């Protein structure tokens, strides 16, 4: 009868860590052959003092060299990945072996692992430059934390002000408030969305751990609607669609930015976390739909005014209307919406799956 020990695993971008629960292990034989790890040892496990062994066929190729270190209570194994990257699971089969479980003592999400690498690099760099890395690094972390907290606080206050004002005006003036949203809210919205360009730079330079492309899509799409569709066309200023675009944007952000503010101090409020990763599910499609409606409503205006049209030589006597670009933009808007929706859903799934594992 083959006896298998309990095995716990975790990963980083370049390594796999295995912890084999075997007390006083002896005659340890562990090696990798053709991406299959073979382990055999004698020790005291779940079935008492016996011979224990197991094999794991890894999800992706690994290097043949395997290192291990035994203690009185366990055997720690480190396997090097052949290519740097993040695995969605450990083994080729989707259903994991019954003896295998996550090692939550070492478990990190992909974004957390990236942060760990960056902190190590920053520590080494500070030590190399100044020789006083603890003080310098702590000062750097404090400045970064203070900056990010201030940025998120300013954005939260801006979007909260707009949300409260639009809500109050809706209750007081009713339907009439829909027609003057641009005149009462546009200055603050211009400020907040101009400031949001910094979020692309934050992602690009590693100030925050998030993907650059989804952030860029969202910022560019919003600013296009705000500055080009609403800002350049006076005829759009009194349209009710402005209210719906501004209101949906504001609702999303009054939950997102406080979540980031708490994250600056590694603090979490569970109801806020749930709202941050859930409320976008109905609001994000509605926001994209309202943006599309705004673009569609602007097309006849651009055709009529010839604003932003590309003139042709006088011999041809015509111009290419900007509305043609808007039709292309609508297709790109749908594509960007699909990509961002997938990104947000993966974020939410990974977040709550990890929390569920840790709770168990």
Coordinates of C-alpha atoms in Angstrom, one line a residue:
X1 CA 0.0 0.0 0.0
X2 CA 1.4 3.4 -1.0
X3 CA 1.3 6.0 1.8
X4 CA 1.4 9.7 0.9
X5 CA 2.3 12.5 3.3
X6 CA 0.5 15.8 3.6
X7 CA 2.0 18.3 1.2
X8 CA 1.5 22.1 1.3
X9 CA 2.5 24.3 -1.6
X10 CA 3.0 28.0 -2.5
X11 CA 4.7 29.8 -5.4
X12 CA 6.5 32.9 -6.5
X13 CA 7.2 34.0 -10.0
X14 CA 10.4 31.9 -10.3
X15 CA 10.0 29.1 -7.7
X16 CA 7.6 26.5 -6.3
X17 CA 7.7 25.8 -2.5
X18 CA 6.6 22.4 -1.1
X19 CA 6.3 21.6 2.6
X20 CA 6.1 17.9 3.3
X21 CA 4.7 17.1 6.8
X22 CA 7.0 14.3 7.8
X23 CA 8.7 14.1 11.2
X24 CA 12.3 12.9 11.6
X25 CA 12.5 12.2 7.8
X26 CA 15.4 9.9 6.7
X27 CA 16.6 8.4 3.5
X28 CA 15.1 11.3 1.6
X29 CA 15.1 10.9 -2.2
X30 CA 13.6 13.9 -4.1
X31 CA 14.2 14.7 -7.8
X32 CA 12.4 16.0 -10.9
X33 CA 12.3 14.1 -14.2
X34 CA 10.4 15.4 -17.2
X35 CA 8.5 17.9 -15.1
X36 CA 7.4 15.2 -12.6
X37 CA 8.6 15.5 -9.0
X38 CA 9.2 12.2 -7.2
X39 CA 9.6 12.1 -3.5
X40 CA 10.4 9.2 -1.2
X41 CA 11.4 9.1 2.4
X42 CA 11.0 7.3 5.7
X43 CA 9.5 9.2 8.7
X44 CA 6.6 9.7 11.0
X45 CA 3.5 11.0 9.1
X46 CA -0.2 10.7 9.2
X47 CA 0.0 6.9 9.2
X48 CA 2.8 6.7 11.8
X49 CA 6.3 5.6 11.1
X50 CA 6.4 4.3 7.5
X51 CA 7.8 4.8 4.0
X52 CA 6.0 7.7 2.3
X53 CA 6.2 8.8 -1.3
X54 CA 4.3 10.9 -3.9
X55 CA 4.6 12.2 -7.4
X56 CA 3.5 15.6 -8.9
X57 CA 3.3 16.4 -12.6
X58 CA 3.7 20.1 -12.7
X59 CA 1.5 22.5 -14.7
X60 CA 4.5 23.9 -16.6
X61 CA 8.1 22.9 -17.2
X62 CA 10.6 23.1 -14.3
X63 CA 14.3 22.9 -14.0
X64 CA 15.7 19.4 -13.1
X65 CA 17.6 20.6 -10.1
X66 CA 15.6 20.3 -6.9
X67 CA 16.8 21.5 -3.5
X68 CA 15.4 20.3 -0.2
X69 CA 16.1 20.9 3.5
X70 CA 14.7 18.7 6.3
X71 CA 13.9 19.8 9.8
X72 CA 12.7 17.7 12.7
X73 CA 9.1 18.2 11.7
X74 CA 9.1 18.6 7.9
X75 CA 10.9 18.6 4.6
X76 CA 11.1 21.8 2.7
X77 CA 11.5 21.5 -1.1
X78 CA 12.2 24.3 -3.6
X79 CA 11.7 23.8 -7.4
X80 CA 12.8 26.3 -9.9
X81 CA 10.4 27.2 -12.7
X82 CA 11.9 27.0 -16.2
X83 CA 10.3 30.3 -17.2
X84 CA 9.4 33.1 -14.9
X85 CA 5.6 33.5 -14.6
X86 CA 2.5 32.9 -12.4
X87 CA 0.8 29.5 -12.6
X88 CA -2.9 29.2 -12.2
X89 CA -2.5 25.8 -10.6
X90 CA 0.3 23.5 -9.5
X91 CA -0.4 20.3 -11.5
X92 CA -1.5 19.5 -15.0
X93 CA -4.8 18.0 -13.8
X94 CA -7.4 20.5 -12.7
X95 CA -8.5 18.5 -9.7
X96 CA -5.7 18.6 -7.2
X97 CA -4.5 15.4 -5.4
X98 CA -6.2 14.9 -2.0
X99 CA -2.9 15.1 -0.1
X100 CA -2.1 18.5 -1.6
X101 CA -3.2 21.9 0.0
X102 CA -2.1 25.6 -0.2
X103 CA 0.6 26.6 2.3
X104 CA -1.0 29.8 3.7
X105 CA 2.0 30.5 5.7
X106 CA 3.8 31.4 2.5
X107 CA 0.8 32.0 0.2
X108 CA 0.8 35.2 -1.8
X109 CA -1.4 36.5 -4.7
X110 CA 0.4 37.4 -7.9
X111 CA 0.2 41.2 -7.1
X112 CA 1.5 40.6 -3.5
X113 CA 4.4 38.6 -4.9
X114 CA 5.3 41.4 -7.3
X115 CA 5.2 43.8 -4.3
X116 CA 7.5 41.5 -2.4
X117 CA 10.0 41.6 -5.2
X118 CA 9.9 45.4 -5.6
X119 CA 10.4 45.9 -1.8
X120 CA 13.5 43.6 -1.9
X121 CA 14.8 45.5 -4.9
X122 CA 14.2 48.9 -3.2
X123 CA 15.9 47.7 0.0
X124 CA 19.0 46.5 -1.9
X125 CA 19.1 49.7 -3.9
X126 CA 18.8 51.9 -0.9
X127 CA 21.5 49.9 0.9
X128 CA 23.8 50.1 -2.1
X129 CA 23.4 53.8 -2.5
X130 CA 23.4 55.0 1.1
X131 CA 24.5 52.2 3.3
X132 CA 21.7 53.2 5.7
X133 CA 18.8 51.4 4.0
X134 CA 16.4 50.9 7.0
X135 CA 16.0 54.6 7.6
X136 CA 16.0 55.6 3.9
X137 CA 13.6 52.9 2.9
X138 CA 11.2 53.6 5.7
X139 CA 11.3 57.3 4.7
X140 CA 10.6 56.3 1.1
X141 CA 7.7 54.1 2.1
X142 CA 6.2 56.8 4.3
X143 CA 6.4 59.4 1.5
X144 CA 4.8 56.9 -0.9
X145 CA 2.1 56.0 1.5
X146 CA 1.4 59.7 2.3
X147 CA 1.2 60.6 -1.4
X148 CA -1.1 57.7 -2.3
X149 CA -3.4 58.4 0.6
X150 CA -3.6 62.1 -0.2
X151 CA -4.3 61.3 -3.9
X152 CA -7.1 58.9 -3.1
X153 CA -8.5 61.2 -0.4
X154 CA -8.7 64.1 -2.9
X155 CA -10.4 62.0 -5.5
X156 CA -12.8 60.6 -2.9
X157 CA -13.8 64.1 -1.7
X158 CA -14.2 65.3 -5.3
X159 CA -16.5 62.4 -6.4
X160 CA -18.4 62.5 -3.1
X161 CA -19.1 66.2 -3.5
X162 CA -20.5 65.5 -7.0
X163 CA -22.5 62.5 -5.8
X164 CA -24.1 64.3 -2.9
X165 CA -24.8 67.4 -4.9
X166 CA -26.4 65.5 -7.7
X167 CA -28.5 63.5 -5.3
X168 CA -29.7 66.5 -3.4
X169 CA -30.5 68.5 -6.5
X170 CA -32.4 65.5 -7.9
X171 CA -34.6 65.4 -4.7
X172 CA -35.2 69.1 -4.7
X173 CA -35.6 69.9 -8.4
X174 CA -36.6 66.5 -9.7
X175 CA -36.3 66.0 -13.5
X176 CA -35.1 69.6 -14.0
X177 CA -31.8 68.9 -12.3
X178 CA -30.9 66.5 -15.1
X179 CA -30.5 69.4 -17.6
X180 CA -28.0 71.5 -15.8
X181 CA -25.6 68.8 -14.5
X182 CA -22.8 69.9 -16.8
X183 CA -23.0 73.6 -15.7
X184 CA -23.0 72.7 -12.0
X185 CA -20.6 69.7 -11.9
X186 CA -18.3 69.9 -14.8
X187 CA -15.5 71.9 -13.1
X188 CA -15.0 69.3 -10.4
X189 CA -15.3 66.5 -12.8
X190 CA -12.7 68.0 -15.1
X191 CA -10.4 68.3 -12.1
X192 CA -10.9 64.7 -10.9
X193 CA -10.6 63.2 -14.4
X194 CA -7.5 65.2 -15.2
X195 CA -6.0 64.0 -11.9
X196 CA -6.9 60.4 -12.8
X197 CA -4.2 60.5 -15.5
X198 CA -1.8 60.0 -12.6
X199 CA -3.3 56.5 -12.1
X200 CA -1.8 55.4 -15.4
X201 CA 1.6 56.7 -14.3
X202 CA 1.2 55.0 -11.0
X203 CA 0.7 51.6 -12.7
X204 CA 3.4 52.2 -15.3
X205 CA 6.1 53.1 -12.8
X206 CA 5.1 50.4 -10.2
X207 CA 3.8 52.9 -7.6
X208 CA 0.8 50.7 -7.2
X209 CA 0.4 47.0 -8.2
X210 CA -2.1 47.0 -11.0
X211 CA -2.1 46.4 -14.7
X212 CA -1.4 49.4 -16.9
X213 CA -3.6 48.5 -19.9
X214 CA -7.0 48.3 -18.1
X215 CA -6.2 51.5 -16.2
X216 CA -5.2 53.2 -19.4
X217 CA -8.4 52.1 -21.2
X218 CA -10.7 53.4 -18.4
X219 CA -8.9 56.8 -18.1
X220 CA -8.8 57.4 -21.8
X221 CA -12.4 56.4 -22.4
X222 CA -13.7 58.6 -19.6
X223 CA -11.6 61.6 -20.6
X224 CA -12.6 61.2 -24.2
X225 CA -16.3 61.4 -23.3
X226 CA -15.7 64.2 -20.8
X227 CA -13.4 66.5 -22.8
X228 CA -14.4 65.7 -26.4
X229 CA -18.1 64.7 -26.4
X230 CA -19.2 67.0 -23.5
X231 CA -16.5 69.6 -23.3
X232 CA -16.3 70.5 -27.0
X233 CA -20.0 70.4 -27.9
X234 CA -22.2 73.1 -26.2
X235 CA -25.3 71.3 -27.6
X236 CA -24.5 68.4 -25.3
X237 CA -24.3 70.4 -22.1
X238 CA -28.1 70.3 -21.4
X239 CA -28.6 66.6 -22.2
X240 CA -29.8 64.3 -19.4
X241 CA -27.2 61.8 -20.4
X242 CA -24.6 64.0 -18.7
X243 CA -26.3 63.4 -15.4
X244 CA -26.3 59.6 -15.8
X245 CA -22.6 59.5 -16.9
X246 CA -21.5 61.7 -14.0
X247 CA -23.7 60.0 -11.5
X248 CA -22.6 56.4 -12.4
X249 CA -18.9 57.4 -12.4
X250 CA -19.3 59.0 -8.9
X251 CA -21.1 56.1 -7.3
X252 CA -18.3 53.7 -8.5
X253 CA -15.5 56.0 -7.2
X254 CA -16.9 56.8 -3.8
X255 CA -16.4 53.1 -2.9
X256 CA -13.1 52.6 -4.9
X257 CA -11.1 55.4 -3.5
X258 CA -11.8 54.7 0.3
X259 CA -10.8 51.1 -0.4
X260 CA -7.5 52.3 -1.7
X261 CA -7.1 54.7 1.2
X262 CA -7.4 51.9 3.7
X263 CA -5.1 49.8 1.5
X264 CA -2.3 52.4 2.0
X265 CA -2.1 51.2 5.6
X266 CA -2.7 47.5 5.0
X267 CA -6.1 47.9 6.6
X268 CA -9.4 46.5 5.4
X269 CA -13.1 47.0 6.2
X270 CA -14.9 44.0 5.0
X271 CA -18.2 45.7 3.9
X272 CA -16.2 48.2 1.9
X273 CA -14.1 45.5 0.3
X274 CA -17.3 43.6 -0.7
X275 CA -18.8 46.8 -2.2
X276 CA -15.6 47.7 -4.0
X277 CA -15.5 44.3 -5.7
X278 CA -19.2 43.9 -6.2
X279 CA -20.9 47.2 -7.0
X280 CA -19.2 47.6 -10.3
X281 CA -21.1 44.5 -11.6
X282 CA -24.3 46.5 -12.3
X283 CA -22.8 50.0 -12.4
X284 CA -19.9 49.4 -14.9
X285 CA -22.1 48.1 -17.7
X286 CA -24.6 50.9 -17.1
X287 CA -21.7 53.4 -17.1
X288 CA -20.4 52.0 -20.4
X289 CA -24.0 52.1 -21.9
X290 CA -24.4 55.8 -20.8
X291 CA -21.1 56.7 -22.4
X292 CA -22.1 55.0 -25.6
X293 CA -25.5 56.9 -25.6
X294 CA -23.5 60.1 -25.2
X295 CA -21.3 59.3 -28.2
X296 CA -24.3 58.3 -30.4
X297 CA -26.2 61.5 -29.5
X298 CA -23.1 63.6 -30.4
X299 CA -22.7 62.1 -33.9
X300 CA -25.4 64.3 -35.6
X301 CA -24.0 67.4 -33.9
X302 CA -20.4 66.6 -35.2
X303 CA -21.9 66.0 -38.7
X304 CA -23.8 69.3 -38.6
X305 CA -21.1 71.5 -37.2
X306 CA -18.1 69.9 -38.9
X307 CA -16.2 70.2 -35.7
X308 CA -12.9 68.2 -35.6
X309 CA -13.5 67.1 -39.2
X310 CA -10.5 66.6 -41.4
X311 CA -10.6 69.0 -44.3
X312 CA -9.7 67.8 -47.8
X313 CA -8.0 70.0 -50.5
X314 CA -10.3 72.6 -52.2
X315 CA -10.3 70.6 -55.4
X316 CA -12.1 67.8 -53.7
X317 CA -14.4 70.2 -51.8
X318 CA -15.3 68.0 -48.9
X319 CA -14.0 66.8 -45.5
X320 CA -14.0 63.6 -43.5
X321 CA -16.5 64.0 -40.6
X322 CA -15.3 63.3 -37.1
X323 CA -18.4 61.1 -36.8
X324 CA -16.6 58.3 -38.7
X325 CA -14.0 58.2 -35.9
X326 CA -16.9 58.0 -33.4
X327 CA -18.3 54.9 -35.1
X328 CA -14.9 53.3 -34.7
X329 CA -14.7 54.5 -31.1
X330 CA -18.0 52.8 -30.3
X331 CA -16.5 49.5 -31.5
X332 CA -13.4 50.1 -29.4
X333 CA -15.5 51.1 -26.4
X334 CA -17.3 47.8 -26.6
X335 CA -13.9 46.0 -26.9
X336 CA -12.4 47.9 -24.0
X337 CA -15.5 47.3 -21.9
X338 CA -15.2 43.6 -22.5
X339 CA -11.5 43.5 -21.6
X340 CA -12.0 45.7 -18.5
X341 CA -15.0 43.6 -17.4
X342 CA -12.9 40.4 -17.7
X343 CA -10.1 42.1 -15.7
X344 CA -12.4 43.2 -12.9
X345 CA -14.1 39.8 -12.7
X346 CA -10.7 38.1 -12.4
X347 CA -9.7 40.5 -9.7
X348 CA -12.9 39.9 -7.8
X349 CA -12.6 36.1 -8.2
X350 CA -9.0 36.0 -7.1
X351 CA -9.7 38.3 -4.2
X352 CA -12.5 36.3 -2.6
X353 CA -11.1 32.9 -3.5
X354 CA -7.9 33.7 -1.6
X355 CA -9.9 35.0 1.3
X356 CA -12.0 31.9 1.4
X357 CA -9.0 29.7 1.4
X358 CA -7.4 31.6 4.2
X359 CA -10.7 31.4 6.2
X360 CA -10.7 27.7 5.8

